[in-house]
Short mmCIF file of C-alpha atoms in Angstrom, two decimals:
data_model
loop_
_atom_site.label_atom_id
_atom_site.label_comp_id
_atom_site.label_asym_id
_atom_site.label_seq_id
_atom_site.Cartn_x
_atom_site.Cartn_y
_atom_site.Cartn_z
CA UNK A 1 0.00 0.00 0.00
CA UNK A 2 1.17 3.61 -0.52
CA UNK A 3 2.54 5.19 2.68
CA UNK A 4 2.11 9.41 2.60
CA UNK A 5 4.26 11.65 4.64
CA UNK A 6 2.82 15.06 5.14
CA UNK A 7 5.46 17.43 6.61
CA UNK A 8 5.31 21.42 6.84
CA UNK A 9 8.11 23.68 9.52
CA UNK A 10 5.20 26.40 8.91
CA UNK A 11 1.92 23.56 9.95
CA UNK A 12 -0.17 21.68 8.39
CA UNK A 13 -2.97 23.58 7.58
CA UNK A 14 -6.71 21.83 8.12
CA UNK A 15 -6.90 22.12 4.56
CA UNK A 16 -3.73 19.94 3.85
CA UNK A 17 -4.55 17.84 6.57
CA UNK A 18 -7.60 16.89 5.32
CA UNK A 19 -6.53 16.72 1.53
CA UNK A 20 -3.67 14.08 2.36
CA UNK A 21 -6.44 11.97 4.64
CA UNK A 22 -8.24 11.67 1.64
CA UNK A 23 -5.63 10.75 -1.04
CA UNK A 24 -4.35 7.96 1.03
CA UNK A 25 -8.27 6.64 1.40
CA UNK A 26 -8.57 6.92 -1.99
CA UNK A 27 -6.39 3.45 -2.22
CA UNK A 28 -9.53 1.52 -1.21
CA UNK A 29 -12.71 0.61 -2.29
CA UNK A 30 -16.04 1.55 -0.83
CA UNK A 31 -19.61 -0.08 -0.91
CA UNK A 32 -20.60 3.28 -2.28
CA UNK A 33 -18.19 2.60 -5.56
CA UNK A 34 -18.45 -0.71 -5.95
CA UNK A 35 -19.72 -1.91 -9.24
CA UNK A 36 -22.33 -3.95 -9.28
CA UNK A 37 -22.63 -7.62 -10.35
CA UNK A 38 -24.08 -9.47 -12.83
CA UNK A 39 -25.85 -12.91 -12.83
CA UNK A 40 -22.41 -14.13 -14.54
CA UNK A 41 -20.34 -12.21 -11.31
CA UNK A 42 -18.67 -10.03 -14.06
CA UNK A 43 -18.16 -5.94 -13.12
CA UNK A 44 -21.48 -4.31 -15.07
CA UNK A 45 -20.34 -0.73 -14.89
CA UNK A 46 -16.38 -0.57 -14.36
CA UNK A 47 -15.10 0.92 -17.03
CA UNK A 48 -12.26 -1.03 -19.29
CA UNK A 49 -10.01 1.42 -18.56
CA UNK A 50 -10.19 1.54 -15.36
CA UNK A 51 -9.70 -2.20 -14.69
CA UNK A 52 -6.27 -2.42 -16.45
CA UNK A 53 -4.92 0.54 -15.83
CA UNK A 54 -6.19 1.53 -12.22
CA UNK A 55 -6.63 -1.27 -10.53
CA UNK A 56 -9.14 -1.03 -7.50
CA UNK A 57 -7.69 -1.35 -3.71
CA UNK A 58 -8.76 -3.50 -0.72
CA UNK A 59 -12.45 -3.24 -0.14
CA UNK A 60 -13.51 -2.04 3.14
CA UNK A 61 -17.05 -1.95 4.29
CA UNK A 62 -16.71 -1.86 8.29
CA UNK A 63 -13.57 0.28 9.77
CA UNK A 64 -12.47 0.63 13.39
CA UNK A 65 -10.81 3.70 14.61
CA UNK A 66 -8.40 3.79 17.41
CA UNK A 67 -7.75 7.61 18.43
CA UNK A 68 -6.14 8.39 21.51
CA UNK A 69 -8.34 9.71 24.42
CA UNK A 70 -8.56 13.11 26.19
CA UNK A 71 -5.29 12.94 27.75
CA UNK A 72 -3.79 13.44 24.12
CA UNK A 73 -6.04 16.05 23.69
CA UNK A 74 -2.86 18.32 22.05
CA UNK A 75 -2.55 15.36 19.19
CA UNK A 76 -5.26 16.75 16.22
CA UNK A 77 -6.17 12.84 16.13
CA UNK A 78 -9.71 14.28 17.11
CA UNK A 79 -9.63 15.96 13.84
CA UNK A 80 -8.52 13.16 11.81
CA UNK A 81 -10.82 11.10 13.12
CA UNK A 82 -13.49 13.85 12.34
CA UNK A 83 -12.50 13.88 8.56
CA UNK A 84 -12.38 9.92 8.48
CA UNK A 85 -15.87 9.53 9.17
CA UNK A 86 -17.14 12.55 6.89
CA UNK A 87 -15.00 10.74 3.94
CA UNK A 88 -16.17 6.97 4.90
CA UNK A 89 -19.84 6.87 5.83
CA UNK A 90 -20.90 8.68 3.36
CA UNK A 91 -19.37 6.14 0.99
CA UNK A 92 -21.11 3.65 3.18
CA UNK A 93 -19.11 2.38 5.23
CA UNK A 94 -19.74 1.19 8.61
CA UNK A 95 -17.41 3.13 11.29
CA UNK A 96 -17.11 2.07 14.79
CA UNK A 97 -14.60 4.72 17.04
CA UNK A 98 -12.71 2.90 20.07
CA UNK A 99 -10.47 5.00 22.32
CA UNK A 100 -7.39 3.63 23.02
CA UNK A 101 -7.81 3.95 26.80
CA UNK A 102 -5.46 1.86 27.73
CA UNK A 103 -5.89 1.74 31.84
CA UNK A 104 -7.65 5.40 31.69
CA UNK A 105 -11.15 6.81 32.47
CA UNK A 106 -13.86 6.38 30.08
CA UNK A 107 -14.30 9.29 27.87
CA UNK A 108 -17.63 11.50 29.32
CA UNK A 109 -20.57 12.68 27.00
CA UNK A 110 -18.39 16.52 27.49
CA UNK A 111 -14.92 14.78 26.78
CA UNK A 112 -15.92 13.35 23.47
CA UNK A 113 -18.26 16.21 22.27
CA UNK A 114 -14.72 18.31 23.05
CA UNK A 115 -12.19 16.14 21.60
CA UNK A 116 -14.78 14.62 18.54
CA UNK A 117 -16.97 17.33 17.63
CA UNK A 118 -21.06 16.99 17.45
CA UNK A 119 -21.53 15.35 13.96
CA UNK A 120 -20.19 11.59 15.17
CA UNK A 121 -23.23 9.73 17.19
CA UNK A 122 -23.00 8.58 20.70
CA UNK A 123 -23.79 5.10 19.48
CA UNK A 124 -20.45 4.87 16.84
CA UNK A 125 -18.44 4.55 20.49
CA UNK A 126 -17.02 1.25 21.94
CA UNK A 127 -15.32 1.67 25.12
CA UNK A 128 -12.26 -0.66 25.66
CA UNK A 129 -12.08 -2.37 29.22
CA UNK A 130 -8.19 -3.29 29.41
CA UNK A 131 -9.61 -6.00 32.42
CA UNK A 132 -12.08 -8.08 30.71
CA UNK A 133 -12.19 -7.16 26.89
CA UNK A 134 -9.00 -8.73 25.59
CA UNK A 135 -7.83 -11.77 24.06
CA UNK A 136 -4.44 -13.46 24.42
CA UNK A 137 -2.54 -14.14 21.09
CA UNK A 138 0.73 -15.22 22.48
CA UNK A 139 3.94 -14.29 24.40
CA UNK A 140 6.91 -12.73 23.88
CA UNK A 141 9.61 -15.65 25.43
CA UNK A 142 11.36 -14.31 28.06
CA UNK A 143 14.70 -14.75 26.21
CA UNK A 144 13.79 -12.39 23.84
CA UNK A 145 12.23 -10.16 27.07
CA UNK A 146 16.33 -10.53 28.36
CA UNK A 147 17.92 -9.12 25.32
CA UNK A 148 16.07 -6.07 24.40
CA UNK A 149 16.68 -4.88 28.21
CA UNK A 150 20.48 -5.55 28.78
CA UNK A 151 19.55 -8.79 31.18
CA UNK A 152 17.65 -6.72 33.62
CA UNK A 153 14.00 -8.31 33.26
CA UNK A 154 13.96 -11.87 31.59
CA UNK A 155 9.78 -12.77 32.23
CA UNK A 156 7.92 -13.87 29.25
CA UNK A 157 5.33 -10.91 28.38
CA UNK A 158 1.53 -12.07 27.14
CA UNK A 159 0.35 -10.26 24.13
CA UNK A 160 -3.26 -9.67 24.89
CA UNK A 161 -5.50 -6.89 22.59
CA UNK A 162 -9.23 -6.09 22.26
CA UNK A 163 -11.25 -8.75 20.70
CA UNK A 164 -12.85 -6.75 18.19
CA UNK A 165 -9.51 -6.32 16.61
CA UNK A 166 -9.72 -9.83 15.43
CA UNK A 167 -13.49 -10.90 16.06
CA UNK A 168 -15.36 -7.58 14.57
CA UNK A 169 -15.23 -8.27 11.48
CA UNK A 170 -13.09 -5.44 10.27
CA UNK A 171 -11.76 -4.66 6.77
CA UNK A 172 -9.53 -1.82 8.00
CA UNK A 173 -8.75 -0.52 11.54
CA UNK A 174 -7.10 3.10 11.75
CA UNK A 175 -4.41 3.47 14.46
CA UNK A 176 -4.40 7.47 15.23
CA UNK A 177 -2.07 8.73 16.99
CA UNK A 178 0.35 11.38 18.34
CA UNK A 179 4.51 10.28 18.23
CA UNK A 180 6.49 12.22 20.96
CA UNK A 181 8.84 11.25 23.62
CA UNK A 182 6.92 8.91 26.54
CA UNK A 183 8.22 7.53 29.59
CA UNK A 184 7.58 3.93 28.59
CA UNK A 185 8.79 3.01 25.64
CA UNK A 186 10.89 5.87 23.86
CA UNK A 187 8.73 7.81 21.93
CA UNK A 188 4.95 6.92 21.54
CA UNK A 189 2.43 5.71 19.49
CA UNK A 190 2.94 2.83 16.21
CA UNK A 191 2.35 -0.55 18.00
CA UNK A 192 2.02 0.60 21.42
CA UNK A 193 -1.39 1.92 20.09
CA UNK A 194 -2.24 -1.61 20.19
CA UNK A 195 -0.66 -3.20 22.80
CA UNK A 196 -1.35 -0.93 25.53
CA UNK A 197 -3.75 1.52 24.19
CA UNK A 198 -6.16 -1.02 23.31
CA UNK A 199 -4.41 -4.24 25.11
CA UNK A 200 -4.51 -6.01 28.22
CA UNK A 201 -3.45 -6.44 31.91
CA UNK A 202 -0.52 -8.64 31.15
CA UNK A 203 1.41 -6.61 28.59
CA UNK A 204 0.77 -3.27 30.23
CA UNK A 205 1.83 -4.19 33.44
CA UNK A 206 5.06 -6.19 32.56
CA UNK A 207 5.92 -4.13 29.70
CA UNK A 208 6.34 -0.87 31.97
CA UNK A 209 8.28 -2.58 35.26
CA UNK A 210 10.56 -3.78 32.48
CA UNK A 211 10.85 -0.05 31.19
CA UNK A 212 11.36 1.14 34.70
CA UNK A 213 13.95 -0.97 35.80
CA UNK A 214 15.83 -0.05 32.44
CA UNK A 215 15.42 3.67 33.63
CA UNK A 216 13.06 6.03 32.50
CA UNK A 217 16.20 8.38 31.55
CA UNK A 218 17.26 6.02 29.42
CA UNK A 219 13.93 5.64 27.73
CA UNK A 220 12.96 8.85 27.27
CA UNK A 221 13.34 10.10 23.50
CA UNK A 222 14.62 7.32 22.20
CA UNK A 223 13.33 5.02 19.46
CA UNK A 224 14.27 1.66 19.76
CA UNK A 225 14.33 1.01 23.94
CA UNK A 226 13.53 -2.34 25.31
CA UNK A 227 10.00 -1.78 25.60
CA UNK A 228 9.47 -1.09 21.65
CA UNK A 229 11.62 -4.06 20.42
CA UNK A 230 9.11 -6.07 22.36
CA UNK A 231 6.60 -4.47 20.77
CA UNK A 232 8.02 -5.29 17.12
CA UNK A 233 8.75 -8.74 18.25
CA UNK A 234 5.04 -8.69 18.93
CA UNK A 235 3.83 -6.96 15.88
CA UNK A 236 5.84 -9.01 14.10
CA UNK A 237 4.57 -12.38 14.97
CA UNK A 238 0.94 -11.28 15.96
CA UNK A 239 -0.27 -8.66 13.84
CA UNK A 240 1.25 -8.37 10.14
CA UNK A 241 -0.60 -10.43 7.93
CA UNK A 242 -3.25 -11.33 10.69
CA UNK A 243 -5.04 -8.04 11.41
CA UNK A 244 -5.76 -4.97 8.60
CA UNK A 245 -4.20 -2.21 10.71
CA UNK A 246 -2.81 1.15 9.59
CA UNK A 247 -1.52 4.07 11.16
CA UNK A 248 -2.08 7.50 10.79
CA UNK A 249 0.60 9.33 13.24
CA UNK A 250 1.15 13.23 14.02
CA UNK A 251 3.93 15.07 15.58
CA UNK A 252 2.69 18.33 16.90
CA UNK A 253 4.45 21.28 18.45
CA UNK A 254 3.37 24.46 20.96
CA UNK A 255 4.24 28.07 20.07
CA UNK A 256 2.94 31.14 22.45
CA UNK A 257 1.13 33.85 21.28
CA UNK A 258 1.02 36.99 23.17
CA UNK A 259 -2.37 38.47 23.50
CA UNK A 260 -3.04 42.49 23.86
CA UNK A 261 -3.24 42.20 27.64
CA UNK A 262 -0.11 40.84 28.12
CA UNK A 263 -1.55 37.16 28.56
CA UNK A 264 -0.34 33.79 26.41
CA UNK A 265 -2.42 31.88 24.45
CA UNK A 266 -0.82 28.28 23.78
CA UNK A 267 -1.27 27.60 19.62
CA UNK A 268 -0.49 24.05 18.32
CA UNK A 269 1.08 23.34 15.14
CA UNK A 270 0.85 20.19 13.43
CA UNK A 271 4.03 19.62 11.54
CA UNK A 272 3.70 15.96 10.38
CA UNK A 273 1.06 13.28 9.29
CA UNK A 274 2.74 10.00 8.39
CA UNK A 275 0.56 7.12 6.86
CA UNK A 276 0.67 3.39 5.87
CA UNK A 277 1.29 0.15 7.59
CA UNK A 278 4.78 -0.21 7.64
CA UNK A 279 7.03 0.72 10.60
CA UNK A 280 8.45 3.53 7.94
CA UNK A 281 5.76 5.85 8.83
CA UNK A 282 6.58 5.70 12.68
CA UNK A 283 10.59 6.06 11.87
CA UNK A 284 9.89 9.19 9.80
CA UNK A 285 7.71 10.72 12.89
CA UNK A 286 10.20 9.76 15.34
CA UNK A 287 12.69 11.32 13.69
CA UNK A 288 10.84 14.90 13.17
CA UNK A 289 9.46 14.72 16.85
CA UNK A 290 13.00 14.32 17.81
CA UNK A 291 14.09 17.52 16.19
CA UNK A 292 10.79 19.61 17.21
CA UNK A 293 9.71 18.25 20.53
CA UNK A 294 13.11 17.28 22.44
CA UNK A 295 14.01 20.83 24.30
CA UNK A 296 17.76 21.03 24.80
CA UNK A 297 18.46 23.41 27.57
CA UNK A 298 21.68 24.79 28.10
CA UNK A 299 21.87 24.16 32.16
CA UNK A 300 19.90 22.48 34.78
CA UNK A 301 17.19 24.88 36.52
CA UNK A 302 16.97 25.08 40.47
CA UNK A 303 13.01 25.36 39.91
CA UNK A 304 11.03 24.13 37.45
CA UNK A 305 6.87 24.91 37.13
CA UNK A 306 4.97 23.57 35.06
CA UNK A 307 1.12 23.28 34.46
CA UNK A 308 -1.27 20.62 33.44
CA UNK A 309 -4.68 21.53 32.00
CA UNK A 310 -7.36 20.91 34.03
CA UNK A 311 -9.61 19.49 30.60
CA UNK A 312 -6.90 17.04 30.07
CA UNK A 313 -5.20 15.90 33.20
CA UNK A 314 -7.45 14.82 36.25
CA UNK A 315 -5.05 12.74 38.40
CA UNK A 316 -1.22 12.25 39.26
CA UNK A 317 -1.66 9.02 37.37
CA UNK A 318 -1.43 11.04 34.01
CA UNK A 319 -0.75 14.15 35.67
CA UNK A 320 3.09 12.96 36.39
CA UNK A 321 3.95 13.93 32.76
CA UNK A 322 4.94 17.14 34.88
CA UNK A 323 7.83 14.76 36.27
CA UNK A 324 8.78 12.57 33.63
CA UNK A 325 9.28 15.31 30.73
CA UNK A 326 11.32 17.77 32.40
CA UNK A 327 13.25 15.49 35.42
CA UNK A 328 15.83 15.40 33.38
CA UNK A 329 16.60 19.30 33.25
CA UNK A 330 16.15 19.72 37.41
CA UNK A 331 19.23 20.43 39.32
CA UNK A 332 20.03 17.91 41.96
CA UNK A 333 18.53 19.66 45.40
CA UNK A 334 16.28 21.44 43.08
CA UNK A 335 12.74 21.69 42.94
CA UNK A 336 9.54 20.94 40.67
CA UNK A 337 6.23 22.82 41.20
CA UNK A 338 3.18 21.18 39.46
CA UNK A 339 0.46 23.67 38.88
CA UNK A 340 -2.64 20.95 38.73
CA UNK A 341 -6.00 22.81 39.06
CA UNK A 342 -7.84 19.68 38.12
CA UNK A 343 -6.26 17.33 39.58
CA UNK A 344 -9.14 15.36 41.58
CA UNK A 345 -7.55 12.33 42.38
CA UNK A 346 -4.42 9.52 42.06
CA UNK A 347 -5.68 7.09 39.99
CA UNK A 348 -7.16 6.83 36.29
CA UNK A 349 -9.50 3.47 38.05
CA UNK A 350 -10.59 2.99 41.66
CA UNK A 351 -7.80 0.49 42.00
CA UNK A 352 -5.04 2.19 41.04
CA UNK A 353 -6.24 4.90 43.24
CA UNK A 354 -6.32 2.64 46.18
CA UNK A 355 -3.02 1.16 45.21
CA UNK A 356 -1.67 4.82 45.25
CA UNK A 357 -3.02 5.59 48.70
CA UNK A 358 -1.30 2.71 50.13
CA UNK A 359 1.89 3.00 49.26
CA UNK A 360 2.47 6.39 48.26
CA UNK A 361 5.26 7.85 45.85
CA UNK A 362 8.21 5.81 47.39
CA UNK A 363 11.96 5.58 46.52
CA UNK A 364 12.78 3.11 43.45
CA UNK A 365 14.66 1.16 45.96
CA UNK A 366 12.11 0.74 48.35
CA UNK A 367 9.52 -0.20 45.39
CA UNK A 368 12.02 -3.05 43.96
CA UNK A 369 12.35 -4.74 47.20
CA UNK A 370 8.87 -5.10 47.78
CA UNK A 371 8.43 -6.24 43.89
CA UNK A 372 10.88 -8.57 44.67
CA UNK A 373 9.48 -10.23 47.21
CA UNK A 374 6.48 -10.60 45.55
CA UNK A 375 4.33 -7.99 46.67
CA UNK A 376 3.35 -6.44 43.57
CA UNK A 377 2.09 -9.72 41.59
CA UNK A 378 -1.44 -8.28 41.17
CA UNK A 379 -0.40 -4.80 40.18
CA UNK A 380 3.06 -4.49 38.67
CA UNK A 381 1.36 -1.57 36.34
CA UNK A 382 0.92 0.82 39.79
CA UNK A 383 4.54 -0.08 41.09
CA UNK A 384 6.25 0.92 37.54
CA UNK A 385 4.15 3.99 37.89
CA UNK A 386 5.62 5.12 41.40
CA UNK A 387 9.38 4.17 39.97
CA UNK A 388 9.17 6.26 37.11
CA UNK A 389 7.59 9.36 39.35
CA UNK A 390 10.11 8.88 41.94
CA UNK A 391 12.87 11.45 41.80
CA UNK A 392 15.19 9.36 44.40
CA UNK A 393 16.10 12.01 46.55
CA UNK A 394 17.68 14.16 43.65
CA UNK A 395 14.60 16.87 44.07
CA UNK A 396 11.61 17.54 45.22
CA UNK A 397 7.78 17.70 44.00
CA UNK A 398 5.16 20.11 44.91
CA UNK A 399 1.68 19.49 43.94
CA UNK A 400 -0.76 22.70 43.89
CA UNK A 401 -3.99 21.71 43.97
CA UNK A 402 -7.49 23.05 44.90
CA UNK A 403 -8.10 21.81 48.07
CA UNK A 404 -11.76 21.23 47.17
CA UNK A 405 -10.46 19.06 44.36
CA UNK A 406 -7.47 16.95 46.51
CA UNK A 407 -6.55 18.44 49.71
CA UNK A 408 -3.09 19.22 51.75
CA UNK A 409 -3.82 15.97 53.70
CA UNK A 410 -3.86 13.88 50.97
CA UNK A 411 -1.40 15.03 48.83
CA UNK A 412 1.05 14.48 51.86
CA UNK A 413 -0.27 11.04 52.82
CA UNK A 414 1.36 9.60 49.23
CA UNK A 415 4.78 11.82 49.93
CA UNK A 416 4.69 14.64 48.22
CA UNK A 417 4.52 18.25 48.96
CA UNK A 418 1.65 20.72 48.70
CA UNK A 419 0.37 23.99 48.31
CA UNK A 420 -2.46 26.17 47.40
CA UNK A 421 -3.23 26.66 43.79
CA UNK A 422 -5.00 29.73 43.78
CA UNK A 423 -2.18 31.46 46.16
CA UNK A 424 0.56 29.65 44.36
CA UNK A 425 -0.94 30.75 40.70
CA UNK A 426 -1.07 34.01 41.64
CA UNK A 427 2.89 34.06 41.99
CA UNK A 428 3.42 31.67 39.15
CA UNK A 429 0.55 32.88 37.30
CA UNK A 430 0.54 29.90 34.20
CA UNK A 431 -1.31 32.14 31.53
CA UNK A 432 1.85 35.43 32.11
CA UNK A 433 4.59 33.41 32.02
CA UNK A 434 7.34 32.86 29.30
CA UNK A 435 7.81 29.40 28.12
CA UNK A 436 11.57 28.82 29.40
CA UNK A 437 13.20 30.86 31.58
CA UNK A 438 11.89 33.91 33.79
CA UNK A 439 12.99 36.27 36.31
CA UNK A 440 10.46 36.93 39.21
CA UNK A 441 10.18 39.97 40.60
CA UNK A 442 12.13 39.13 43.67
CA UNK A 443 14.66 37.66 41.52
CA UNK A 444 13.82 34.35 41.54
CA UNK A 445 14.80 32.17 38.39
CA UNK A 446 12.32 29.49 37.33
CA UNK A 447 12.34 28.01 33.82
CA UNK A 448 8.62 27.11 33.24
CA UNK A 449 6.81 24.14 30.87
CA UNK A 450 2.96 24.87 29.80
CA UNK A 451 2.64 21.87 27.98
CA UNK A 452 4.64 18.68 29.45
CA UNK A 453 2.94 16.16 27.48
CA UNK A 454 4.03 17.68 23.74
CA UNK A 455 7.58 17.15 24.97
CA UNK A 456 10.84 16.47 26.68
CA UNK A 457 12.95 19.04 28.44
CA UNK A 458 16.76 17.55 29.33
CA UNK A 459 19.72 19.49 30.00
CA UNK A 460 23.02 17.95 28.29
CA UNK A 461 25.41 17.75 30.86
#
């Protein structure tokens, strides 16, 4: 199949967007442009021409979509998948939308009408329950497990995904996506789409405890880490030439705009859309978000502050973006300052928010003894979680929160710090400040991040 590559430094323009969704559909065939039959099963209205010389594509007839949820709100996949069903229902095709949810919240009514727009019915959503709506296809031996991480986890992985994948019936199903850098496997999106946005307890949980004992430094940003050669060896063997899936990938970038009274107004860019079903696609994306959404700054900050929307990020479980993308620019005795006006809770599900409340944010050593001995067998997932947030002692994390939302008491009862969003906003006031560095007026230096989840902020020292 043709692959497309869409890149612009100035954006993709809806326009373009749009226009290159629609040439690479235009490799298929649709109910609507089917010829008909007749009694002798010969084409009754395709022209001569046509059948030598352009030579129809794949049929489809029923699609699946797999955009990201809310918490990827930044990655124009809502808007892709907008323009996929204006350009395949109307050709008649049957078009069923699936979130990749991975262990997340279930999209609301509001979410969807935000992130999806009004024209796609409530009844075109599946919901995807990572617990009890997957089916195993296999394993990834533990030998193989060994090599891609240097020795340090050798456990056979189970490669479980959604059963619709393989028992809906599907012609095509449409991986959407956002590539960037991601704590647990590199840089995001291709396969892990599948495996964990749509897969199941087994592979999610192993696959990150492997990436956390690697080290999420030594993840972050990069292409091929130990989690995403498991994922190929899994693609590989249990997807290509089994299941009719494409991808349809973005990398998207933030600029500022300063507004007449002296506030910023975040505006996203989209820079690349990379098609096909070949790994290709996901190696040209990598590459671009590499160059656009890596930040290289020039020394380590003392403080960091950094802000997560309140539409998009609801707990620490997706909220710790804030520590992941810019540890690895924090001075060591420094400090990070979350600005988290939504922030309502720990957990994306009730057990992962009890699992948080027991045990807290701990030190990675103190969370690899108790995996050790066992303690974690029911919930490896929430133990990678609280190694990859834990900054060991090098800094510390602040939380501001509404107290309304998640108060003093119980920010402190998982070991982390707290203050007042309101009175901390109005000193670090999110919508004044520059991206990067800024003076306060008492002199105070604080480099800030609007947007953790479109990037990665490291220091090279």
């Amino acid at each position: 199949m043709k692959e497309i590559f869409l890149t612009d430094e100035n954006g993709i323009s809806p326009e373009k967007m749009a226009a290159g969704v629609r040439e690479w559909l235009r490799q298929y065939e649709y109910p609507a442009n089917l010829p008909e039959k007749t009694a002798a099963g010969e084409s009754a209205n395709l022209p001569e021409k046509a059948a030598v010389d352009e030579p129809a594509g794949p049929a489809i007839k029923k699609v699946l979509i797999l955009p990201p949820d809310l918490t990827r709100c930044y990655s124009f996949a809502g808007e892709i998948t907008k323009v996929l069903w204006k350009e395949l229902v109307p050709k008649g095709v049957h078009v069923d939308i699936m979130p990749a949810l991975g262990t997340h919240m279930e999209l609301t009514a509001e979410e969807k009408l935000a992130f999806f727009g009004d024209e796609i019915p409530e009844e075109a959503f599946l919901v995807h329950h990572w617990a009890t709506d997957t089916v195993k296809l296999g394993a990834v031996p533990a030998e193989v497990c060994k090599e891609a991480s240097g020795g340090l986890f050798d456990e056979e992985i189970e490669v479980e995904v959604n059963h619709r994948l393989f028992d809906g019936g599907y012609d095509l199903i449409l991986s959407v996506g956002q590539v960037v850098p991601h704590e647990a496997v590199g840089m995001s999106n291709y396969s892990k789409n599948i495996f964990i946005g749509v897969g199941g307890r087994a592979m999610i949980n192993k696959i990150h405890m492997m990436t956390s004992i690697c080290g999420v430094e030594n993840t972050m940003g990069i292409r091929d880490t130990s989690g995403r050669k498991v994922y190929d060896y899994a693609q590989e063997h249990f997807l290509d030439g089994k299941c009719p899936i494409a991808y349809m990938m973005t990398v998207v970038v933030q600029n500022e705009i300063e507004l007449e009274n002296g506030q910023k107004e975040l505006d996203l860019s989209l820079r690349g859309l990379f098609m096909g079903t070949s790994r290709k696609p996901f190696e040209e994306a990598c590459a671009l978000s590499q160059k656009c959404n890596i930040t290289h700054v020039e020394r380590r900050a003392n403080k960091v502050v950094t802000y997560l929307d309140p539409n998009e990020l609801k707990t620490t479980w997706v909220g710790n973006k804030g520590i992941y993308r810019t540890r690895m620019m924090i001075a060591d005795g420094g400090e990070l300052l979350i600005l988290a006006p939504g922030v309502a809770g720990f957990g994306e599900n009730e057990e992962m928010e009890q699992f948080l409340r027991k045990y807290g944010y701990r030190t990675t050593e103190e969370i690899l003894k108790l995996y050790r001995q066992g303690e974690f067998d029911s919930n490896i997932l929430g133990a990678s979680h609280i190694i990859i947030s834990s900054p060991d002692g090098r800094f510390s994390i602040t939380y501001a929160t509404r107290p309304e939302l998640l108060s003093k008491e119980d920010i402190e009862s998982v070991h982390l710090r707290w203050a007042d969003y309101e009175e901390t906003a109005a000193r670090y006031d999110p919508d004044r400040l520059e991206e990067g560095w800024n003076i306060m007026p008492d002199g105070e230096e604080i480099y800030f991040v609007h947007t953790p989840a479109l990037g990665l902020w490291k220091a090279d020292d």
